């Protein structure tokens, strides 16, 4: 793609946090941008997540210690991981790559690549939210990770070491210090780790909506239609084919979250993308007001205070894009929440399931398609899409304008497997 953005038209597929931030950043760069989604902006995985936006997520999902604990997690009905066994044959190639990513040396490399992307991720939201007149959408309260057992805390030591090596600021807390930091918690925790720099969105769906609103106010177009494929010329896609007709364009950004795989494949980038399904339960009138989000590594969920109440979001279910939700997984979160917060009011609770777009090595795919220079890939952010939305958008816009994104893009290439 030419380095002169002026007047060139880019179609961004997917109006989740990644697509909307990419669209806004491309627009700021001078491109004409159409954002295409089959639904309303933000209604995918970006709507119901844990809303955590911090720069400290430098530990990949697959780690040596984690892989050994998988059988125990699967056996526990209240555990953080579930597999739809009928989906296992389709999942197997991804699982093998996931396990390969969990070796000690690879974990170190992945962690370095995650840290490079995380660097400045929270600050990258500032200009976008200022544009949307919504800088109050992110609160920088820090967050605290709690451990119910001494053994759980001991098991996490290698991860703390990894964070220490990446320069993540944190402080280990004894039970009394945790009680002072977050008095609404039950005295059931053996240890906690406080990360003071972490932020969270007060409402992840509304945040995507206000950013999409700013994009439209600046002259951007939102085209509501499902994308079916592409009209491809000698130099790459010339139009995006949608249910509502073609959208002619000079370039394409694929930011369709967990649904990106067939679109990327058609544009020359076959990738091992899967989904890690996750759940939330949200208490609209919780009767408590935690000062900061509380996370459990052992239970793999976060309780985040939002403008909508208290949301408990997380856990992983491997089962593909088609299977219906298993709401028992959301019930598990409610069970833990009642234990954590003895004064929690649970009336009117709602449940949600979302599809994390997950690569086996916990690194997103960001960069040009190996086949077409006018195609940019921006998906696979797994557990960290909220954190990385603005940062990814800035990188995509720099690449599209042929500017140096200020980052070695090699670890995020589509053809790294
Ligand atoms: C339970 C849970 C908790 C989480 N907690 C956090 C957290 O605390 N912090 C964090 O950083 N991340 C968290 N995540 C991960 C985060 O939500 C995702 O990484 C992020 O939302 C992905 O954004 P996205 O824009 O790539 O995808 P999405 O938000 O899913 O957007 C993709 C969009 O593409 C559209 N689309 C797909 N295919 C097509 C098509 N063919 N035609 C037209 N439109 C199409 C969809 O309609 C959708 O709107 C969590 C996820 C879950 C499930």
Tab-separated table of C-alpha atoms and ligand atoms in Angstrom, residues 13-20 36-54 118 125 143 204 208 223 225-229 255-260 262-263 276-280 302 304 312-315 333 352-357 378-389, ligand 1:
chain	number	residue	atom	x	y	z
A	13	UNK	CA	-13.668	-5.855	9.388
A	14	UNK	CA	-14.904	-6.208	12.980
A	15	UNK	CA	-16.101	-3.466	15.312
A	16	UNK	CA	-14.779	-4.896	18.564
A	17	UNK	CA	-12.190	-3.042	20.632
A	18	UNK	CA	-9.433	-3.965	18.138
A	19	UNK	CA	-11.335	-2.934	14.996
A	20	UNK	CA	-12.714	0.288	16.467
A	36	UNK	CA	-17.835	-3.334	8.816
A	37	UNK	CA	-19.602	-5.530	11.370
A	38	UNK	CA	-22.595	-7.843	11.232
A	39	UNK	CA	-23.704	-6.491	14.627
A	40	UNK	CA	-23.471	-3.245	16.557
A	41	UNK	CA	-19.983	-2.038	17.655
A	42	UNK	CA	-18.657	-3.803	20.727
A	43	UNK	CA	-21.148	-6.646	20.918
A	44	UNK	CA	-18.556	-9.439	20.486
A	45	UNK	CA	-16.018	-10.529	23.103
A	46	UNK	CA	-15.352	-6.874	23.877
A	47	UNK	CA	-18.756	-6.356	25.502
A	48	UNK	CA	-18.670	-8.606	28.579
A	49	UNK	CA	-15.031	-9.116	29.469
A	50	UNK	CA	-13.251	-8.460	32.763
A	51	UNK	CA	-12.475	-4.898	31.577
A	52	UNK	CA	-8.910	-4.982	32.925
A	53	UNK	CA	-6.500	-2.661	31.115
A	54	UNK	CA	-2.993	-2.941	32.499
A	118	UNK	CA	2.095	-4.046	26.557
A	125	UNK	CA	-5.929	4.938	25.031
A	143	UNK	CA	-5.737	-4.585	40.886
A	204	UNK	CA	-16.138	-2.234	28.233
A	208	UNK	CA	-16.194	0.578	22.397
A	223	UNK	CA	-21.471	-0.577	7.537
A	225	UNK	CA	-23.435	-6.409	7.304
A	226	UNK	CA	-21.785	-9.816	7.550
A	227	UNK	CA	-18.613	-10.143	5.483
A	228	UNK	CA	-18.738	-13.063	3.052
A	229	UNK	CA	-15.358	-12.744	1.307
A	255	UNK	CA	-10.065	-7.516	13.091
A	256	UNK	CA	-12.924	-10.005	13.351
A	257	UNK	CA	-11.814	-11.483	16.681
A	258	UNK	CA	-12.454	-15.212	17.067
A	259	UNK	CA	-14.082	-15.304	13.606
A	260	UNK	CA	-10.995	-14.037	11.750
A	262	UNK	CA	-11.475	-17.964	7.339
A	263	UNK	CA	-11.118	-14.278	6.373
A	276	UNK	CA	-11.223	-19.802	24.519
A	277	UNK	CA	-14.807	-19.277	25.559
A	278	UNK	CA	-15.312	-17.374	28.806
A	279	UNK	CA	-18.254	-16.437	31.004
A	280	UNK	CA	-19.388	-13.666	33.268
A	302	UNK	CA	-11.668	-11.314	37.997
A	304	UNK	CA	-14.374	-5.903	38.556
A	312	UNK	CA	-17.140	-11.603	37.716
A	313	UNK	CA	-15.597	-12.646	34.399
A	314	UNK	CA	-13.234	-15.348	33.284
A	315	UNK	CA	-12.533	-19.101	33.169
A	333	UNK	CA	-18.357	-17.801	39.085
A	352	UNK	CA	-22.919	-13.844	29.501
A	353	UNK	CA	-20.595	-15.919	27.366
A	354	UNK	CA	-17.968	-14.562	24.971
A	355	UNK	CA	-15.386	-15.889	22.527
A	356	UNK	CA	-11.762	-14.951	23.166
A	357	UNK	CA	-9.774	-15.012	19.916
A	378	UNK	CA	-5.110	-7.602	13.858
A	379	UNK	CA	-6.652	-10.452	15.827
A	380	UNK	CA	-5.866	-13.266	18.261
A	381	UNK	CA	-5.521	-11.094	21.372
A	382	UNK	CA	-6.835	-13.891	23.624
A	383	UNK	CA	-7.078	-12.728	27.238
A	384	UNK	CA	-5.601	-9.298	26.507
A	385	UNK	CA	-7.703	-7.622	23.811
A	386	UNK	CA	-9.031	-4.877	26.076
A	387	UNK	CA	-5.514	-4.081	27.223
A	388	UNK	CA	-4.101	-4.036	23.712
A	389	UNK	CA	-6.867	-2.339	21.690
B	1	LIG	C1	-14.800	-13.813	30.042
B	1	LIG	C2	-13.766	-12.938	29.389
B	1	LIG	C3	-13.015	-12.050	30.147
B	1	LIG	C4	-12.049	-11.242	29.557
B	1	LIG	N1	-11.386	-10.321	30.312
B	1	LIG	C5	-10.482	-9.491	29.725
B	1	LIG	C6	-9.835	-8.468	30.472
B	1	LIG	O1	-10.118	-8.258	31.653
B	1	LIG	N2	-8.903	-7.694	29.844
B	1	LIG	C7	-8.570	-7.896	28.519
B	1	LIG	O2	-7.693	-7.204	28.019
B	1	LIG	N3	-9.202	-8.829	27.782
B	1	LIG	C8	-10.151	-9.624	28.342
B	1	LIG	N4	-10.801	-10.566	27.598
B	1	LIG	C9	-10.427	-10.719	26.179
B	1	LIG	C10	-11.029	-9.625	25.318
B	1	LIG	O3	-12.416	-9.508	25.582
B	1	LIG	C11	-10.801	-9.958	23.854
B	1	LIG	O4	-9.433	-10.223	23.611
B	1	LIG	C12	-11.211	-8.790	22.968
B	1	LIG	O5	-12.522	-8.393	23.266
B	1	LIG	C13	-11.111	-9.162	21.499
B	1	LIG	O6	-11.518	-8.039	20.766
B	1	LIG	P1	-11.723	-8.134	19.212
B	1	LIG	O7	-12.087	-6.779	18.756
B	1	LIG	O8	-10.567	-8.842	18.583
B	1	LIG	O9	-12.964	-9.164	19.045
B	1	LIG	P2	-14.540	-8.939	19.281
B	1	LIG	O10	-14.828	-7.961	20.355
B	1	LIG	O11	-15.140	-10.299	19.415
B	1	LIG	O12	-15.012	-8.262	17.914
B	1	LIG	C14	-15.009	-8.980	16.703
B	1	LIG	C15	-16.124	-8.399	15.858
B	1	LIG	O13	-16.054	-8.954	14.548
B	1	LIG	C16	-17.361	-9.129	14.071
B	1	LIG	N5	-17.320	-10.129	13.003
B	1	LIG	C17	-16.783	-11.371	13.063
B	1	LIG	N6	-16.914	-11.991	11.889
B	1	LIG	C18	-17.552	-11.132	11.056
B	1	LIG	C19	-17.978	-11.215	9.710
B	1	LIG	N7	-17.756	-12.284	8.955
B	1	LIG	N8	-18.639	-10.143	9.198
B	1	LIG	C20	-18.867	-9.029	9.920
B	1	LIG	N9	-18.477	-8.900	11.219
B	1	LIG	C21	-17.831	-9.943	11.769
B	1	LIG	C22	-18.144	-9.575	15.293
B	1	LIG	O14	-19.525	-9.319	15.120
B	1	LIG	C23	-17.505	-8.736	16.395
B	1	LIG	O15	-18.215	-7.533	16.636
B	1	LIG	C24	-11.790	-11.371	28.154
B	1	LIG	C25	-12.568	-12.231	27.385
B	1	LIG	C26	-13.555	-13.000	27.970
B	1	LIG	C27	-14.389	-13.904	27.114
